[in-house]
CSV table of N, CA and C in Angstrom, one decimal:
chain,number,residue,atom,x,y,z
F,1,UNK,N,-94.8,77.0,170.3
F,1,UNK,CA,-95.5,75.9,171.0
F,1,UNK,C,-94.8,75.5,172.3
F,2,UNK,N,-95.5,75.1,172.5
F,2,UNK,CA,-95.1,74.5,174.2
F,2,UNK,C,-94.7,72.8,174.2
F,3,UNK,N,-93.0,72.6,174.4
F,3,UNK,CA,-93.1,71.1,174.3
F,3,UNK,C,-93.3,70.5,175.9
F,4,UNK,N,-92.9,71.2,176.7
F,4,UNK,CA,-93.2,70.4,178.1
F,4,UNK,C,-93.2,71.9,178.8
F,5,UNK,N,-93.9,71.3,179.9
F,5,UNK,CA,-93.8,72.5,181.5
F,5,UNK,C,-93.7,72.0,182.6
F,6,UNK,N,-93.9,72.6,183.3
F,6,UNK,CA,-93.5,72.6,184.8
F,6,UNK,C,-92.0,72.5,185.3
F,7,UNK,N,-91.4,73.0,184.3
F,7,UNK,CA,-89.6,72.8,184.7
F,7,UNK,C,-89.3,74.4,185.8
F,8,UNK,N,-88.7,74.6,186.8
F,8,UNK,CA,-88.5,75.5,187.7
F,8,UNK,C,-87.3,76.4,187.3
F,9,UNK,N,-86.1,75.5,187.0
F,9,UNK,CA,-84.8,76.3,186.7
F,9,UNK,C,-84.3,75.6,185.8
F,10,UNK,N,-84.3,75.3,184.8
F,10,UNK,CA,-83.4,74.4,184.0
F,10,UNK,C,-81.5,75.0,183.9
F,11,UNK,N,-80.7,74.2,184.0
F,11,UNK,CA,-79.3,74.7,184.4
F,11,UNK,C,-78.5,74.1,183.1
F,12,UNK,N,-78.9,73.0,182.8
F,12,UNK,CA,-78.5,72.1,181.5
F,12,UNK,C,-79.4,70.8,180.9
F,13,UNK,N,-79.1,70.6,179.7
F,13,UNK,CA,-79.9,69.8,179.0
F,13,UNK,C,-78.7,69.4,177.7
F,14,UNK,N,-79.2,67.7,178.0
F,14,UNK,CA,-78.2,66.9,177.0
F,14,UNK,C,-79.1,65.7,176.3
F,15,UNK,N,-78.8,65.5,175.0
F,15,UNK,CA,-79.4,64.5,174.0
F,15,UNK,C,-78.6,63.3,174.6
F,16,UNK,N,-79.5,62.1,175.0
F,16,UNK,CA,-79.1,60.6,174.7
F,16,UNK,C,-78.1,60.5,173.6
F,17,UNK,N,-77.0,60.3,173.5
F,17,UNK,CA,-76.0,59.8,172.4
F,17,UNK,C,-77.0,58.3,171.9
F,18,UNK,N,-77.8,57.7,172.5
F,18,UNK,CA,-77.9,56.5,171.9
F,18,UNK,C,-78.9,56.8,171.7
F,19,UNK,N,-80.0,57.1,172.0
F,19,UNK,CA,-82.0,56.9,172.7
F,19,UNK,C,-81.9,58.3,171.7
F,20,UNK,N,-81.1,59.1,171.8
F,20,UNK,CA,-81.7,60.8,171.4
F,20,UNK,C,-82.8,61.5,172.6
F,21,UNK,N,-82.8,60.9,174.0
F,21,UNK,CA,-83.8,61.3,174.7
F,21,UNK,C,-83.2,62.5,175.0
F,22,UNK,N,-84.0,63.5,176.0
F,22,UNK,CA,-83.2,64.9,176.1
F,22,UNK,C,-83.9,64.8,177.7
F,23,UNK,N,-82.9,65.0,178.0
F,23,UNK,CA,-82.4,64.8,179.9
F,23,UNK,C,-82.6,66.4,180.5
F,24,UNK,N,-82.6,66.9,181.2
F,24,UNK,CA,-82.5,68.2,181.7
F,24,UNK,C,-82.3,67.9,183.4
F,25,UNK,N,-81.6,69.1,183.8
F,25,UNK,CA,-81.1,69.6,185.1
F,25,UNK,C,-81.6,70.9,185.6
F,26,UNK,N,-82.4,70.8,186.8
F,26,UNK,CA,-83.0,72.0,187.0
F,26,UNK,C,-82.4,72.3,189.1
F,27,UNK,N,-82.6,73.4,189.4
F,27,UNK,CA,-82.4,73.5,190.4
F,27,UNK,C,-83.5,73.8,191.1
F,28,UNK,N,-83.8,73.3,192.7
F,28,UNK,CA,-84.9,72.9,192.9
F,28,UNK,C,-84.8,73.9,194.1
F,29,UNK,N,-85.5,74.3,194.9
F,29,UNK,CA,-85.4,75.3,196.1
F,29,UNK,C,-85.0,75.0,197.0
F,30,UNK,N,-85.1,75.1,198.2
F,30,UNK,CA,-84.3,74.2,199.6
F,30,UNK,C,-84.0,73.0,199.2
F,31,UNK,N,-83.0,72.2,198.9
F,31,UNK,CA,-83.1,70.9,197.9
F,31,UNK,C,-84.3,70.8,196.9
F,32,UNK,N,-84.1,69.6,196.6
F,32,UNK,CA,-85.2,69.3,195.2
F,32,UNK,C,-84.3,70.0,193.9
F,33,UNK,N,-82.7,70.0,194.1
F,33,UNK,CA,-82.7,69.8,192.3
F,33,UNK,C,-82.9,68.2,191.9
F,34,UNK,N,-83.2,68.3,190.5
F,34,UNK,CA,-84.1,67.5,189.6
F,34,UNK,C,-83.4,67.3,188.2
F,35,UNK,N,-83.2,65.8,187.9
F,35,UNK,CA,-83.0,65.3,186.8
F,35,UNK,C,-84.2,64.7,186.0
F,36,UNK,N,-84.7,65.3,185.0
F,36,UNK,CA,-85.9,64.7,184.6
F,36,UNK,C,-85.2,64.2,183.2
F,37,UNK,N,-86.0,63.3,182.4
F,37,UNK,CA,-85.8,62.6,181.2
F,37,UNK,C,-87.3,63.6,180.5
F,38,UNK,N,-87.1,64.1,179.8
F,38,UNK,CA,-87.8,65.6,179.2
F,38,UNK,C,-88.8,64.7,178.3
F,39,UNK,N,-89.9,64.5,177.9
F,39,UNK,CA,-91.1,64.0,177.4
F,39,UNK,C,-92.1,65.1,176.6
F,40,UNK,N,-92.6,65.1,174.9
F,40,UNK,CA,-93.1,66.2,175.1
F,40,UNK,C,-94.4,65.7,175.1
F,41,UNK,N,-94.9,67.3,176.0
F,41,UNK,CA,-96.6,67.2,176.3
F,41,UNK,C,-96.6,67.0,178.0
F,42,UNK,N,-95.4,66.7,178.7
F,42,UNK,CA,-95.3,66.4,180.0
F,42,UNK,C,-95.5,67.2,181.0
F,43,UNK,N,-95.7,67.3,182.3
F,43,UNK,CA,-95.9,68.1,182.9
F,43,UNK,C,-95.0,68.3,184.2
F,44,UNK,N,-94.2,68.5,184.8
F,44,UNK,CA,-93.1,68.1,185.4
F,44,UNK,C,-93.2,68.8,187.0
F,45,UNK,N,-94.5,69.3,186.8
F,45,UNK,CA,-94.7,69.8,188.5
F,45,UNK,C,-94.6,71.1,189.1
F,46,UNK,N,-93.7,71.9,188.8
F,46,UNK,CA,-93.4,73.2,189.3
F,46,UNK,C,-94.8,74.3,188.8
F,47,UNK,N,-95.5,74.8,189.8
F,47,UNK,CA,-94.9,75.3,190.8
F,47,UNK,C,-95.7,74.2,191.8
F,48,UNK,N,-96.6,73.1,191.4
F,48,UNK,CA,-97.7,72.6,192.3
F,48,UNK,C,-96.2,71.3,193.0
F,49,UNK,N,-95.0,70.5,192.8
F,49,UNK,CA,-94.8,69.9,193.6
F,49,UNK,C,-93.2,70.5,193.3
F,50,UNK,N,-92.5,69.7,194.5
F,50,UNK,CA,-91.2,69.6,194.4
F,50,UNK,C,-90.3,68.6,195.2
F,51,UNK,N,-89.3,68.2,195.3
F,51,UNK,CA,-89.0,67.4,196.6
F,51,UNK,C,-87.9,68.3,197.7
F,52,UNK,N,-87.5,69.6,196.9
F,52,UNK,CA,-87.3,70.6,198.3
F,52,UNK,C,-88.6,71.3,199.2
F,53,UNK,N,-87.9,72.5,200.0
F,53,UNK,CA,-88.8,72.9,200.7
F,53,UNK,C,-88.6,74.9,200.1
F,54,UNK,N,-89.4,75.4,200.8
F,54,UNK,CA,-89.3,76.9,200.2
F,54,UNK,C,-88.2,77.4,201.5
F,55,UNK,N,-87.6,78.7,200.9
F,55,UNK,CA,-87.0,79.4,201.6
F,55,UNK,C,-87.2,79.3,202.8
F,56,UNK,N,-88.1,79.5,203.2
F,56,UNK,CA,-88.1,80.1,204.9
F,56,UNK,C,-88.7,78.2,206.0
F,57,UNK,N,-88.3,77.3,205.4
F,57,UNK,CA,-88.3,76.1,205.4
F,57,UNK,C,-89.6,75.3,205.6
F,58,UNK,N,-90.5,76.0,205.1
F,58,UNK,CA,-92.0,75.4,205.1
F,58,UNK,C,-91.9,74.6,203.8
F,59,UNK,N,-93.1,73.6,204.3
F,59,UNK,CA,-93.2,72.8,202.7
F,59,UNK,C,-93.8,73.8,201.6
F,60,UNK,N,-93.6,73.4,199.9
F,60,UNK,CA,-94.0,74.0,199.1
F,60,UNK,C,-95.6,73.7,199.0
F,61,UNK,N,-96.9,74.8,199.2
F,61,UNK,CA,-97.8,74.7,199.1
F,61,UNK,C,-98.3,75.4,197.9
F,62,UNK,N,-97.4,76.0,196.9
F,62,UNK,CA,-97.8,77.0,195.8
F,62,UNK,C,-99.5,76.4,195.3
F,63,UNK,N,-99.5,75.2,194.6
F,63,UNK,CA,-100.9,75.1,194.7
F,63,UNK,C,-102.2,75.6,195.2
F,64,UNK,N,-102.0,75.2,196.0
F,64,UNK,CA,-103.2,75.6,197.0
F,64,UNK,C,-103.2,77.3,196.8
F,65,UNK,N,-102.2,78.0,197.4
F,65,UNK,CA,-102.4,79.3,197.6
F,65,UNK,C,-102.9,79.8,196.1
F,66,UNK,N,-102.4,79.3,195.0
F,66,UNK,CA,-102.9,79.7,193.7
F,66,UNK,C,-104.5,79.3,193.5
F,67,UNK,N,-104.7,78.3,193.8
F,67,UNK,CA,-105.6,77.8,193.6
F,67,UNK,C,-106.1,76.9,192.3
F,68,UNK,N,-105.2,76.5,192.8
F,68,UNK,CA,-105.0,75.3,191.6
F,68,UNK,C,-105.0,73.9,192.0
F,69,UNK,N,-106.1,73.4,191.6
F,69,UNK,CA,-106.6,71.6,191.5
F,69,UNK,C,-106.0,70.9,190.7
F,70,UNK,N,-105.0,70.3,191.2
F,70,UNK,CA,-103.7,69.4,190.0
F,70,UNK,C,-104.0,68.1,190.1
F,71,UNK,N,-104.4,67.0,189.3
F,71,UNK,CA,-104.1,65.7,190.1
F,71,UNK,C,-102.8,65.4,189.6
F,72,UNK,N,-101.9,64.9,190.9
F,72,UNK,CA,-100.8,64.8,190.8
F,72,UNK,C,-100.3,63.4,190.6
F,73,UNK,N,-101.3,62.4,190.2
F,73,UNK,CA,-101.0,61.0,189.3
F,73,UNK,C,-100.3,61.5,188.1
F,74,UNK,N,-100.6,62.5,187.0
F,74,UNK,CA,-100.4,63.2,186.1
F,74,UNK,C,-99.0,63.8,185.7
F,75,UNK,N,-98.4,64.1,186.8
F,75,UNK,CA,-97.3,64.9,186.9
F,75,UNK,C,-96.3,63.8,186.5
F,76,UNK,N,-95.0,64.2,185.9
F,76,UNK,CA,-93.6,63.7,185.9
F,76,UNK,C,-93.3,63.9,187.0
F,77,UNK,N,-91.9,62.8,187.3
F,77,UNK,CA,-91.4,62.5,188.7
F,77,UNK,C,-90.4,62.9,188.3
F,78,UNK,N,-89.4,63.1,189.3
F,78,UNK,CA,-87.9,63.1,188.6
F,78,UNK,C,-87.0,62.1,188.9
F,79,UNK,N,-86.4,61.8,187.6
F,79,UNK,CA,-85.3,60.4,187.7
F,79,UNK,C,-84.4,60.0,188.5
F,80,UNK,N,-84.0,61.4,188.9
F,80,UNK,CA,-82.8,61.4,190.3
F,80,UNK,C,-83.3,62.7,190.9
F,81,UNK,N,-83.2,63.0,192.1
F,81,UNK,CA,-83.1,64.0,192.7
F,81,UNK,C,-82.4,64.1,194.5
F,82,UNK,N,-82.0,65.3,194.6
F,82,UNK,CA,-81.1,65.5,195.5
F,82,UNK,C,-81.5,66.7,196.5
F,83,UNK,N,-81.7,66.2,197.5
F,83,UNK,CA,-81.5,67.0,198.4
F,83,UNK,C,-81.0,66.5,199.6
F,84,UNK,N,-79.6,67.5,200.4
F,84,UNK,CA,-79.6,68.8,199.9
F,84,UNK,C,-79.2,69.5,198.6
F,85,UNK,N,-79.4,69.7,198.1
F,85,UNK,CA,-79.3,70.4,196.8
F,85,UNK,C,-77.9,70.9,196.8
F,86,UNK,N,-77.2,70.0,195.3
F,86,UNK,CA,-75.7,70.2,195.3
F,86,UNK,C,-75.5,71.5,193.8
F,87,UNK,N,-76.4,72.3,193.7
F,87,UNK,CA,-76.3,73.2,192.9
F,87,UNK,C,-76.2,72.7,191.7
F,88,UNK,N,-77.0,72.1,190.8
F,88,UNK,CA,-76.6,71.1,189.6
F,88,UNK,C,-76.1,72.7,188.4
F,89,UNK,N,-75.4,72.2,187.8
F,89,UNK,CA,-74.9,73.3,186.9
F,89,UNK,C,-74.9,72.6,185.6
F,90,UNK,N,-74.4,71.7,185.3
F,90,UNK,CA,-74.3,71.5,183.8
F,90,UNK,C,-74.4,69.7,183.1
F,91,UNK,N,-74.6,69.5,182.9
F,91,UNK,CA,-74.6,67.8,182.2
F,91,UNK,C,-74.0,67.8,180.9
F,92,UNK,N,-73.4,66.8,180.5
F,92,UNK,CA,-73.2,66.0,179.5
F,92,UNK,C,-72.8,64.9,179.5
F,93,UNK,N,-73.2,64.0,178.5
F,93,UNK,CA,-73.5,62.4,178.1
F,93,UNK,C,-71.6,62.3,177.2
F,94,UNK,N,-71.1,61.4,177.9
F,94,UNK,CA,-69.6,61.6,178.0
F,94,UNK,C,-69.7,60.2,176.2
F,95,UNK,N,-69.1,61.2,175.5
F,95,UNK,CA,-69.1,60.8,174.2
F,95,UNK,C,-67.3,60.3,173.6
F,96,UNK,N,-66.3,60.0,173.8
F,96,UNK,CA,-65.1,59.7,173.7
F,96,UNK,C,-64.3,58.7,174.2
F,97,UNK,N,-62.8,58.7,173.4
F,97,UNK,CA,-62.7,57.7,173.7
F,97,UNK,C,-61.3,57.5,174.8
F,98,UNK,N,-61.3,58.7,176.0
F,98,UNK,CA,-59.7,59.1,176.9
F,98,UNK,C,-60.6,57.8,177.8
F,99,UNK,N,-61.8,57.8,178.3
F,99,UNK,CA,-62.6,56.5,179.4
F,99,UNK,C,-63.5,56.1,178.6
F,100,UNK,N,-63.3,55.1,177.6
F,100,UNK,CA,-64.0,54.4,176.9
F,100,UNK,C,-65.3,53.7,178.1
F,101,UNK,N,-65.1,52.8,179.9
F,101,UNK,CA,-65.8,52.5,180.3
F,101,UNK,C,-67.3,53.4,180.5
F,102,UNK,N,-67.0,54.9,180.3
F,102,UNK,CA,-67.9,55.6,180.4
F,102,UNK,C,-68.8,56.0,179.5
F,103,UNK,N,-68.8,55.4,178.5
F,103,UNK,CA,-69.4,55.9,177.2
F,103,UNK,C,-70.9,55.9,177.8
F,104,UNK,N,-71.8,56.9,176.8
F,104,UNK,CA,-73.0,57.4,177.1
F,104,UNK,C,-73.5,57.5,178.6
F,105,UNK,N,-72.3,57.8,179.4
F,105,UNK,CA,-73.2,58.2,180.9
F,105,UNK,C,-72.8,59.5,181.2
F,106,UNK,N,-73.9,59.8,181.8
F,106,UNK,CA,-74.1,61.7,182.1
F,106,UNK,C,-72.8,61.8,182.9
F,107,UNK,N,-72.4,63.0,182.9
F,107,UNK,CA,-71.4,63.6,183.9
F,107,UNK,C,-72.5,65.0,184.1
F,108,UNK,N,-72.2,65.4,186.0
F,108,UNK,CA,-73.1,66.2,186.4
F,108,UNK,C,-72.5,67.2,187.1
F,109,UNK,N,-72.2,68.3,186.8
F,109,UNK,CA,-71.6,69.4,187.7
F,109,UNK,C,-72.6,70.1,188.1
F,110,UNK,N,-71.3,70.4,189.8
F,110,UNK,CA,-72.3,70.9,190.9
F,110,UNK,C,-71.4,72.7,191.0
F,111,UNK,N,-72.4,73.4,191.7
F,111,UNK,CA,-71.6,74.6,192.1
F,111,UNK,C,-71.6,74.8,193.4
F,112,UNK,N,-72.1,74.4,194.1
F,112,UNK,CA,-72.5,74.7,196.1
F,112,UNK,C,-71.8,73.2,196.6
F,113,UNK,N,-71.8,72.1,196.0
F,113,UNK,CA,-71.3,71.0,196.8
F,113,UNK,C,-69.8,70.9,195.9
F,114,UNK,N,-69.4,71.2,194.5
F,114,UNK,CA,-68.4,71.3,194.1
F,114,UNK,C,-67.4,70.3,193.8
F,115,UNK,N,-68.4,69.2,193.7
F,115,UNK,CA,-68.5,67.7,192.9
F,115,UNK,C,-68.8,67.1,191.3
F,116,UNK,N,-67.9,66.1,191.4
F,116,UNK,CA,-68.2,66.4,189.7
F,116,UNK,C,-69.0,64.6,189.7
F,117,UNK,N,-69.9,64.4,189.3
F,117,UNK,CA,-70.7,63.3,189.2
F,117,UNK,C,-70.6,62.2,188.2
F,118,UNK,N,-70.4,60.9,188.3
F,118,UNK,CA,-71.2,60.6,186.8
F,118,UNK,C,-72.3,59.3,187.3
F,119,UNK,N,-73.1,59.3,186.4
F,119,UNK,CA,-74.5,58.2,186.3
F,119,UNK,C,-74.7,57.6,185.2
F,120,UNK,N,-75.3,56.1,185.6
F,120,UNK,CA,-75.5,55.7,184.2
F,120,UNK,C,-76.7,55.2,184.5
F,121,UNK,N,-77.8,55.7,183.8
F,121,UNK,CA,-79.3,56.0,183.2
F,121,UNK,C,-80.1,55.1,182.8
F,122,UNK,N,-80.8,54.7,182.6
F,122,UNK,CA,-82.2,54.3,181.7
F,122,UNK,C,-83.4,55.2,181.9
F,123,UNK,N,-84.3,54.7,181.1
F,123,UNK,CA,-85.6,54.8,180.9
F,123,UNK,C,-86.1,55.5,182.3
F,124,UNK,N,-86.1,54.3,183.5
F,124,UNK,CA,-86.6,54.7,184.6
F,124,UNK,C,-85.7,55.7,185.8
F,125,UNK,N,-84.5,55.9,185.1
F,125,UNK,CA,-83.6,56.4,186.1
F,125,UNK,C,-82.3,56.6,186.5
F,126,UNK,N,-81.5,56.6,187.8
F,126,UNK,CA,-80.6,55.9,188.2
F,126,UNK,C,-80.4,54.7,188.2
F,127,UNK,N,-79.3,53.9,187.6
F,127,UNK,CA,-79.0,52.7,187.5
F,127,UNK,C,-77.9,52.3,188.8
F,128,UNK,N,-76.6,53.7,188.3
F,128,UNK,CA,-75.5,53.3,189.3
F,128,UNK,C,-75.5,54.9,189.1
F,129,UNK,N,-74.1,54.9,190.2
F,129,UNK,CA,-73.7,56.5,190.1
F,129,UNK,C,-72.2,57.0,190.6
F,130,UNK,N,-71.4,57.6,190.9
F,130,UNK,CA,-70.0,58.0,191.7
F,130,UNK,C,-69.7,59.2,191.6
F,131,UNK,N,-69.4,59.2,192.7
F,131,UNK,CA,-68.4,60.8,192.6
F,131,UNK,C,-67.2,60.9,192.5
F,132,UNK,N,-67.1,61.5,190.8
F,132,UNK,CA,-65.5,61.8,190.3
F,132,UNK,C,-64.2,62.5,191.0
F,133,UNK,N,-65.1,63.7,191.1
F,133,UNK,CA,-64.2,64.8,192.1
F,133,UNK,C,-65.4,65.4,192.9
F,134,UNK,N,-64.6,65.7,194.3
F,134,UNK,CA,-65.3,66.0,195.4
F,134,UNK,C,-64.5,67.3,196.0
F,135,UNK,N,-65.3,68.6,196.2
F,135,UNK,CA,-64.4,69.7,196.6
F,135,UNK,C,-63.3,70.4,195.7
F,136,UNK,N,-63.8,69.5,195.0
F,136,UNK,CA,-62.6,70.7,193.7
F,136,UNK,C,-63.1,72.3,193.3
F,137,UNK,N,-64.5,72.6,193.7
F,137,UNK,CA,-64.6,73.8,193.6
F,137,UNK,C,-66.0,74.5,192.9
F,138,UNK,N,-66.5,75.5,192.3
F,138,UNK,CA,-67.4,75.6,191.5
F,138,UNK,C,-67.4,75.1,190.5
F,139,UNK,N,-68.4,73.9,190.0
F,139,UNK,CA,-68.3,73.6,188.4
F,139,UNK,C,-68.9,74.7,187.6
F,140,UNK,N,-69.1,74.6,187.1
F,140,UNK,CA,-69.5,76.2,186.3
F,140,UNK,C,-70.2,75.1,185.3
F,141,UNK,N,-69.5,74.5,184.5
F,141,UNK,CA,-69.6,73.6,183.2
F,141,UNK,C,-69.0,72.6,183.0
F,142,UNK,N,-69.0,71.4,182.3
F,142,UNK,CA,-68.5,70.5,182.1
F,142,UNK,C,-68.7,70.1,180.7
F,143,UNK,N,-68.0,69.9,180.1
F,143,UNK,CA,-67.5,69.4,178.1
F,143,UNK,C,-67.2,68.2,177.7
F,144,UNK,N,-67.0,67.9,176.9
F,144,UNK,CA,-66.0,66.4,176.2
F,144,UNK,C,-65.1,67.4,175.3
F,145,UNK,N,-63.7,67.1,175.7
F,145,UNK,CA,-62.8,68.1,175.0
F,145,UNK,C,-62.0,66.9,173.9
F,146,UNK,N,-61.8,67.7,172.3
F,146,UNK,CA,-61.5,66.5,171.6
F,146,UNK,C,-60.8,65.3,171.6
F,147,UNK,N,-59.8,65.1,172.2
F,147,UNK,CA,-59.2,63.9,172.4
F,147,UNK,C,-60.3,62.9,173.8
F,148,UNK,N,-61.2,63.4,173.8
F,148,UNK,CA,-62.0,62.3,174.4
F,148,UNK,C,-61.9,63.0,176.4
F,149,UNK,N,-60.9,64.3,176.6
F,149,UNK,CA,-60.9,64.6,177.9
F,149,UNK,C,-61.9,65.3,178.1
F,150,UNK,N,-62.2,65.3,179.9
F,150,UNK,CA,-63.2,66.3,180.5
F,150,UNK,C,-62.7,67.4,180.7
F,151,UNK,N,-63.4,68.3,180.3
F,151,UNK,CA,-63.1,69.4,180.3
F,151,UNK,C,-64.2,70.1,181.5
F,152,UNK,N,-63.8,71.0,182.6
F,152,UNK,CA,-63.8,71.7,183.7
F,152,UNK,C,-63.9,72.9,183.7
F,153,UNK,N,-65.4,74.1,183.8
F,153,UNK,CA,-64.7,75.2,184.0
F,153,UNK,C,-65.3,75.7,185.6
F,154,UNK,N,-64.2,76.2,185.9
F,154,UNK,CA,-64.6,76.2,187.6
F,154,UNK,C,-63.9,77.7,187.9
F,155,UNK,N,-65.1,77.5,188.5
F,155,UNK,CA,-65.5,79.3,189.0
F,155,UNK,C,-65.0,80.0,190.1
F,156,UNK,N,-63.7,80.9,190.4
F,156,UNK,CA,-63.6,81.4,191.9
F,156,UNK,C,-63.3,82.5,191.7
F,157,UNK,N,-63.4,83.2,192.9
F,157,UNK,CA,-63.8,85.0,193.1
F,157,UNK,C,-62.5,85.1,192.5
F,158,UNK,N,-61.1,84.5,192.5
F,158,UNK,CA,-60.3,85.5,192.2
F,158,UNK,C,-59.8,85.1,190.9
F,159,UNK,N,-60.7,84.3,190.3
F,159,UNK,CA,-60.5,84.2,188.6
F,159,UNK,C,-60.9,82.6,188.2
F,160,UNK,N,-61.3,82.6,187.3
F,160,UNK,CA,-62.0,81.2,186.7
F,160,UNK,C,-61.0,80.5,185.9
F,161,UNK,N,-60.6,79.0,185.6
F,161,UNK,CA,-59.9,78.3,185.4
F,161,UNK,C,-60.6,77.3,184.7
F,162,UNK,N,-59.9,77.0,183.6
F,162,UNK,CA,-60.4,75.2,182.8
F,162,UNK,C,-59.1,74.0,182.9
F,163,UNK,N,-59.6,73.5,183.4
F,163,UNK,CA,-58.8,72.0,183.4
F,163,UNK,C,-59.6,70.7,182.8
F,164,UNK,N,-58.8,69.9,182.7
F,164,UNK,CA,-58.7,68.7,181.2
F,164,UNK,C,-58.3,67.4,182.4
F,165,UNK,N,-59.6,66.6,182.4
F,165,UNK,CA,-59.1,65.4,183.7
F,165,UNK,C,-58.8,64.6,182.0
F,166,UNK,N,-57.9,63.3,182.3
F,166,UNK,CA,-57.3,62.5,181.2
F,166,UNK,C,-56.9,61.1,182.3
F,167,UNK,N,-57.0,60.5,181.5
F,167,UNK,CA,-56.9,58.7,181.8
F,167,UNK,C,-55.4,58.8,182.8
């Protein structure tokens, strides 16, 4: 069965530690990656909207050229989104106790901007947000490693590395 559509790239997807809601990260084209809070039966847009642009920098008109009549009252929005598009790669809902202040807020790794994110969420969205690390490099992934640290795996041509940020 089909629980939702219109997702374009999905990169990662994490359960609410509290809500049990299921969040997903997708990559969007010329900007437009997308944080949606995942709904089933929802419809999430792709290929008819986006908030990037296509390759060769025209707006996305996939619709039309398909020929497809969407009303787009209908569609899911997305809860955050970013462009320029910082390569979203992985999420997780920071579960431990090395930053207790952080409890249940996403952390968001990037691979093109090479930032490590965190947000704290509701229902409708962004609430607040910061950037942890900035230029540290490809996030590849991001973990809760057992003593409550972040765990890092970051990606470079001449060999990939995991590091453990700690209080």
């Amino acid at each position: 069965e089909i629980w939702s559509y219109g997702h374009r790239n999905v990169q990662g997807a994490a359960l609410h530690p509290r809500t049990g809601a299921l969040w997903a990260i997708e990559h969007g084209p010329q900007g437009g990656d997308e944080l949606n809070l995942v709904r089933a039966g929802a419809n999430y847009g792709w290929p008819v909207v986006s908030e990037g642009v296509d390759y060769d920098g025209r707006p996305i008109h996939y619709a039309e050229e398909l020929g497809l009549t969407v009303d787009r009252a209908t569609l899911e929005r997305p809860k955050v989104h970013w462009t320029p598009s910082p390569g979203a790669s992985s999420i997780v809902f920071y579960r431990g106790h090395a930053f207790p202040k952080w409890q249940n807020h996403l952390l968001v790794a990037t691979l093109s901007k090479n930032d490590l994110y965190r947000y704290v969420l509701d229902e409708n969205g962004e609430v607040e947000h910061e950037t942890l690390l900035a230029g540290l490099g490809r996030i590849r992934d991001v973990e809760i490693g057992p003593k409550g640290e972040v765990l890092l795996l970051l990606e470079h041509r001449s060999g990939s590395q995991i590091l453990a940020l700690e209080p």
